Amino acid sequence: QIPVGSEIKGMNILGLVMFALVLGVALKKLGPEGEDLIRFFNSFNEATMVLVTWIMWYVPIGIMFLVGSKIVEMEDIVLLVTSLGKYIFASILGHVIHGGIILPLIYFAATRQNPYLMGHSEHPGALCFISPCSVPSSATLPSMIKCIEENNKVDKRIS
């Protein structure tokens, strides 16, 4: 069966995005009359980002207590630790295989260049990503873009 638009439950994201785009274009077209509303939305965006930053700081504490309460309720801690160890080992092995073998092979097949030299030039940004930042993307994205543009000579439009 093919669902009809009225049968699909949930929010209409496409409609919301289109409304936001059309509203933005209309406000810009108004010129000075639309500037007040544009400033309001910019201020609202900044306030939302402050709230998200606060949430990002306090969520780990809440998660720690949620996980801690479940660990305290468990009867067999050894089973938990061994299962968690197996999961962590499998996850790290998968990341090493994917990031150390598969992605470099794809890069080499596409560019015929050494992928490990490209990875070496991104070293400062990668170190910034590993560091314990509260919001890693805001800290690493500018440094990664700088490394890609300066060290690897990638065009600004692509980076």
PDB file of C-alpha atoms in Angstrom:
ATOM      1  CA  GLN A   1       0.000   0.000   0.000  1.00  0.00           C
ATOM      2  CA  ILE A   2       1.084   3.534  -0.722  1.00  0.00           C
ATOM      3  CA  PRO A   3       0.195   5.885   2.150  1.00  0.00           C
ATOM      4  CA  VAL A   4      -1.801   8.987   1.332  1.00  0.00           C
ATOM      5  CA  GLY A   5      -0.586  12.284   2.850  1.00  0.00           C
ATOM      6  CA  SER A   6      -3.367  12.389   5.420  1.00  0.00           C
ATOM      7  CA  GLU A   7      -2.575   8.854   6.644  1.00  0.00           C
ATOM      8  CA  ILE A   8       1.025   9.623   7.637  1.00  0.00           C
ATOM      9  CA  LYS A   9       1.419  10.487  11.291  1.00  0.00           C
ATOM     10  CA  GLY A  10       4.000  12.966  12.552  1.00  0.00           C
ATOM     11  CA  MET A  11       5.235  16.455  11.812  1.00  0.00           C
ATOM     12  CA  ASN A  12       5.417  17.877   8.306  1.00  0.00           C
ATOM     13  CA  ILE A  13       9.119  18.780   8.263  1.00  0.00           C
ATOM     14  CA  LEU A  14       9.232  19.588   4.552  1.00  0.00           C
ATOM     15  CA  GLY A  15       6.379  22.062   4.943  1.00  0.00           C
ATOM     16  CA  LEU A  16       8.091  23.649   7.941  1.00  0.00           C
ATOM     17  CA  VAL A  17      11.385  24.028   6.055  1.00  0.00           C
ATOM     18  CA  MET A  18       9.643  25.511   3.015  1.00  0.00           C
ATOM     19  CA  PHE A  19       7.743  27.977   5.219  1.00  0.00           C
ATOM     20  CA  ALA A  20      10.986  29.043   6.916  1.00  0.00           C
ATOM     21  CA  LEU A  21      12.711  29.545   3.562  1.00  0.00           C
ATOM     22  CA  VAL A  22       9.837  31.544   2.088  1.00  0.00           C
ATOM     23  CA  LEU A  23       9.530  33.632   5.266  1.00  0.00           C
ATOM     24  CA  GLY A  24      13.267  34.375   5.205  1.00  0.00           C
ATOM     25  CA  VAL A  25      13.132  35.465   1.578  1.00  0.00           C
ATOM     26  CA  ALA A  26      10.048  37.608   2.251  1.00  0.00           C
ATOM     27  CA  LEU A  27      11.685  39.285   5.272  1.00  0.00           C
ATOM     28  CA  LYS A  28      14.827  40.025   3.274  1.00  0.00           C
ATOM     29  CA  LYS A  29      12.696  41.407   0.448  1.00  0.00           C
ATOM     30  CA  LEU A  30      10.979  43.820   2.881  1.00  0.00           C
ATOM     31  CA  GLY A  31      14.313  45.496   3.529  1.00  0.00           C
ATOM     32  CA  PRO A  32      14.445  47.793   6.578  1.00  0.00           C
ATOM     33  CA  GLU A  33      10.876  46.885   7.612  1.00  0.00           C
ATOM     34  CA  GLY A  34      11.808  43.210   8.010  1.00  0.00           C
ATOM     35  CA  GLU A  35      15.043  43.876   9.912  1.00  0.00           C
ATOM     36  CA  ASP A  36      13.291  43.920  13.315  1.00  0.00           C
ATOM     37  CA  LEU A  37      11.917  40.421  12.826  1.00  0.00           C
ATOM     38  CA  ILE A  38      15.249  39.199  11.452  1.00  0.00           C
ATOM     39  CA  ARG A  39      17.004  40.565  14.560  1.00  0.00           C
ATOM     40  CA  PHE A  40      14.373  38.836  16.719  1.00  0.00           C
ATOM     41  CA  PHE A  41      15.015  35.487  15.063  1.00  0.00           C
ATOM     42  CA  ASN A  42      18.784  35.972  15.355  1.00  0.00           C
ATOM     43  CA  SER A  43      18.401  36.747  19.069  1.00  0.00           C
ATOM     44  CA  PHE A  44      16.102  33.743  19.472  1.00  0.00           C
ATOM     45  CA  ASN A  45      18.724  31.578  17.751  1.00  0.00           C
ATOM     46  CA  GLU A  46      21.450  32.826  20.098  1.00  0.00           C
ATOM     47  CA  ALA A  47      19.265  32.195  23.158  1.00  0.00           C
ATOM     48  CA  THR A  48      18.546  28.677  21.901  1.00  0.00           C
ATOM     49  CA  MET A  49      22.255  28.033  21.454  1.00  0.00           C
ATOM     50  CA  VAL A  50      22.900  29.146  25.048  1.00  0.00           C
ATOM     51  CA  LEU A  51      20.214  26.735  26.259  1.00  0.00           C
ATOM     52  CA  VAL A  52      21.703  23.896  24.206  1.00  0.00           C
ATOM     53  CA  THR A  53      25.139  24.652  25.673  1.00  0.00           C
ATOM     54  CA  TRP A  54      23.731  24.469  29.193  1.00  0.00           C
ATOM     55  CA  ILE A  55      22.003  21.189  28.366  1.00  0.00           C
ATOM     56  CA  MET A  56      25.224  19.770  26.894  1.00  0.00           C
ATOM     57  CA  TRP A  57      27.028  20.591  30.149  1.00  0.00           C
ATOM     58  CA  TYR A  58      24.469  18.961  32.463  1.00  0.00           C
ATOM     59  CA  VAL A  59      23.274  15.958  30.420  1.00  0.00           C
ATOM     60  CA  PRO A  60      26.344  13.817  31.264  1.00  0.00           C
ATOM     61  CA  ILE A  61      25.550  14.175  34.973  1.00  0.00           C
ATOM     62  CA  GLY A  62      21.970  12.997  34.434  1.00  0.00           C
ATOM     63  CA  ILE A  63      23.094  10.113  32.248  1.00  0.00           C
ATOM     64  CA  MET A  64      25.673   9.117  34.862  1.00  0.00           C
ATOM     65  CA  PHE A  65      22.940   8.844  37.508  1.00  0.00           C
ATOM     66  CA  LEU A  66      20.604   6.946  35.161  1.00  0.00           C
ATOM     67  CA  VAL A  67      23.309   4.420  34.265  1.00  0.00           C
ATOM     68  CA  GLY A  68      24.500   4.256  37.885  1.00  0.00           C
ATOM     69  CA  SER A  69      21.023   3.395  39.125  1.00  0.00           C
ATOM     70  CA  LYS A  70      20.765   0.540  36.616  1.00  0.00           C
ATOM     71  CA  ILE A  71      24.214  -0.774  37.592  1.00  0.00           C
ATOM     72  CA  VAL A  72      23.263  -0.762  41.270  1.00  0.00           C
ATOM     73  CA  GLU A  73      20.098  -2.762  40.463  1.00  0.00           C
ATOM     74  CA  MET A  74      22.090  -5.490  38.659  1.00  0.00           C
ATOM     75  CA  GLU A  75      22.828  -8.729  40.424  1.00  0.00           C
ATOM     76  CA  ASP A  76      25.753  -9.992  38.314  1.00  0.00           C
ATOM     77  CA  ILE A  77      28.298  -7.186  37.836  1.00  0.00           C
ATOM     78  CA  VAL A  78      30.864  -9.558  36.276  1.00  0.00           C
ATOM     79  CA  LEU A  79      28.448 -10.360  33.450  1.00  0.00           C
ATOM     80  CA  LEU A  80      27.929  -6.630  32.902  1.00  0.00           C
ATOM     81  CA  VAL A  81      31.657  -5.885  32.777  1.00  0.00           C
ATOM     82  CA  THR A  82      32.432  -8.774  30.408  1.00  0.00           C
ATOM     83  CA  SER A  83      29.538  -7.895  28.098  1.00  0.00           C
ATOM     84  CA  LEU A  84      30.521  -4.240  28.110  1.00  0.00           C
ATOM     85  CA  GLY A  85      34.172  -5.144  27.482  1.00  0.00           C
ATOM     86  CA  LYS A  86      33.206  -7.293  24.486  1.00  0.00           C
ATOM     87  CA  TYR A  87      31.052  -4.488  23.137  1.00  0.00           C
ATOM     88  CA  ILE A  88      33.809  -1.889  23.564  1.00  0.00           C
ATOM     89  CA  PHE A  89      36.363  -4.188  21.929  1.00  0.00           C
ATOM     90  CA  ALA A  90      34.041  -4.890  18.975  1.00  0.00           C
ATOM     91  CA  SER A  91      33.278  -1.188  18.590  1.00  0.00           C
ATOM     92  CA  ILE A  92      36.946  -0.156  18.641  1.00  0.00           C
ATOM     93  CA  LEU A  93      37.867  -2.978  16.226  1.00  0.00           C
ATOM     94  CA  GLY A  94      35.095  -1.882  13.859  1.00  0.00           C
ATOM     95  CA  HIS A  95      36.262   1.739  13.982  1.00  0.00           C
ATOM     96  CA  VAL A  96      39.876   0.711  13.341  1.00  0.00           C
ATOM     97  CA  ILE A  97      38.907  -1.476  10.379  1.00  0.00           C
ATOM     98  CA  HIS A  98      36.585   1.150   8.919  1.00  0.00           C
ATOM     99  CA  GLY A  99      38.770   4.197   9.560  1.00  0.00           C
ATOM    100  CA  GLY A 100      42.149   2.541   9.049  1.00  0.00           C
ATOM    101  CA  ILE A 101      41.456   0.217   6.121  1.00  0.00           C
ATOM    102  CA  ILE A 102      38.120   0.774   4.347  1.00  0.00           C
ATOM    103  CA  LEU A 103      38.076   4.591   4.154  1.00  0.00           C
ATOM    104  CA  PRO A 104      41.738   4.849   3.089  1.00  0.00           C
ATOM    105  CA  LEU A 105      41.081   2.269   0.349  1.00  0.00           C
ATOM    106  CA  ILE A 106      38.116   4.301  -0.915  1.00  0.00           C
ATOM    107  CA  TYR A 107      40.214   7.478  -0.810  1.00  0.00           C
ATOM    108  CA  PHE A 108      43.073   5.779  -2.668  1.00  0.00           C
ATOM    109  CA  ALA A 109      40.703   4.344  -5.297  1.00  0.00           C
ATOM    110  CA  ALA A 110      39.159   7.773  -5.890  1.00  0.00           C
ATOM    111  CA  THR A 111      42.292   9.956  -5.855  1.00  0.00           C
ATOM    112  CA  ARG A 112      45.302   7.623  -6.330  1.00  0.00           C
ATOM    113  CA  GLN A 113      47.017   9.468  -3.466  1.00  0.00           C
ATOM    114  CA  ASN A 114      48.332   8.177  -0.177  1.00  0.00           C
ATOM    115  CA  PRO A 115      45.432   8.512   2.292  1.00  0.00           C
ATOM    116  CA  TYR A 116      47.691   8.368   5.331  1.00  0.00           C
ATOM    117  CA  LEU A 117      49.543  11.516   4.223  1.00  0.00           C
ATOM    118  CA  MET A 118      46.208  13.317   3.965  1.00  0.00           C
ATOM    119  CA  GLY A 119      45.270  12.120   7.447  1.00  0.00           C
ATOM    120  CA  HIS A 120      48.616  13.301   8.812  1.00  0.00           C
ATOM    121  CA  SER A 121      47.951  16.848   7.594  1.00  0.00           C
ATOM    122  CA  GLU A 122      44.656  16.918   9.512  1.00  0.00           C
ATOM    123  CA  HIS A 123      46.434  15.995  12.747  1.00  0.00           C
ATOM    124  CA  PRO A 124      45.735  19.228  14.763  1.00  0.00           C
ATOM    125  CA  GLY A 125      42.004  19.111  14.067  1.00  0.00           C
ATOM    126  CA  ALA A 126      41.818  15.438  14.935  1.00  0.00           C
ATOM    127  CA  LEU A 127      43.577  16.077  18.237  1.00  0.00           C
ATOM    128  CA  CYS A 128      41.097  18.842  18.992  1.00  0.00           C
ATOM    129  CA  PHE A 129      38.251  16.401  18.294  1.00  0.00           C
ATOM    130  CA  ILE A 130      39.663  13.846  20.733  1.00  0.00           C
ATOM    131  CA  SER A 131      40.107  16.433  23.485  1.00  0.00           C
ATOM    132  CA  PRO A 132      37.388  16.569  26.164  1.00  0.00           C
ATOM    133  CA  CYS A 133      35.431  19.571  24.865  1.00  0.00           C
ATOM    134  CA  SER A 134      31.828  20.118  25.905  1.00  0.00           C
ATOM    135  CA  VAL A 135      30.729  20.699  22.320  1.00  0.00           C
ATOM    136  CA  PRO A 136      33.408  19.097  20.119  1.00  0.00           C
ATOM    137  CA  SER A 137      31.925  20.104  16.774  1.00  0.00           C
ATOM    138  CA  SER A 138      32.138  23.824  17.496  1.00  0.00           C
ATOM    139  CA  ALA A 139      35.788  23.431  18.487  1.00  0.00           C
ATOM    140  CA  THR A 140      36.940  21.035  15.773  1.00  0.00           C
ATOM    141  CA  LEU A 141      35.123  22.251  12.686  1.00  0.00           C
ATOM    142  CA  PRO A 142      37.105  25.497  12.221  1.00  0.00           C
ATOM    143  CA  SER A 143      40.440  23.771  12.848  1.00  0.00           C
ATOM    144  CA  MET A 144      39.581  20.872  10.523  1.00  0.00           C
ATOM    145  CA  ILE A 145      38.518  23.309   7.775  1.00  0.00           C
ATOM    146  CA  LYS A 146      41.763  25.253   8.245  1.00  0.00           C
ATOM    147  CA  CYS A 147      43.841  22.056   8.051  1.00  0.00           C
ATOM    148  CA  ILE A 148      42.022  20.847   4.965  1.00  0.00           C
ATOM    149  CA  GLU A 149      42.340  24.175   3.148  1.00  0.00           C
ATOM    150  CA  GLU A 150      45.944  24.977   4.080  1.00  0.00           C
ATOM    151  CA  ASN A 151      47.621  21.570   4.323  1.00  0.00           C
ATOM    152  CA  ASN A 152      45.707  19.679   1.644  1.00  0.00           C
ATOM    153  CA  LYS A 153      45.023  22.587  -0.727  1.00  0.00           C
ATOM    154  CA  VAL A 154      41.282  21.864  -0.878  1.00  0.00           C
ATOM    155  CA  ASP A 155      39.122  24.613  -2.390  1.00  0.00           C
ATOM    156  CA  LYS A 156      37.149  26.740   0.112  1.00  0.00           C
ATOM    157  CA  ARG A 157      33.877  25.946  -1.681  1.00  0.00           C
ATOM    158  CA  ILE A 158      34.424  22.240  -1.052  1.00  0.00           C
ATOM    159  CA  SER A 159      35.660  22.488   2.517  1.00  0.00           C
TER     160      SER A 159
END
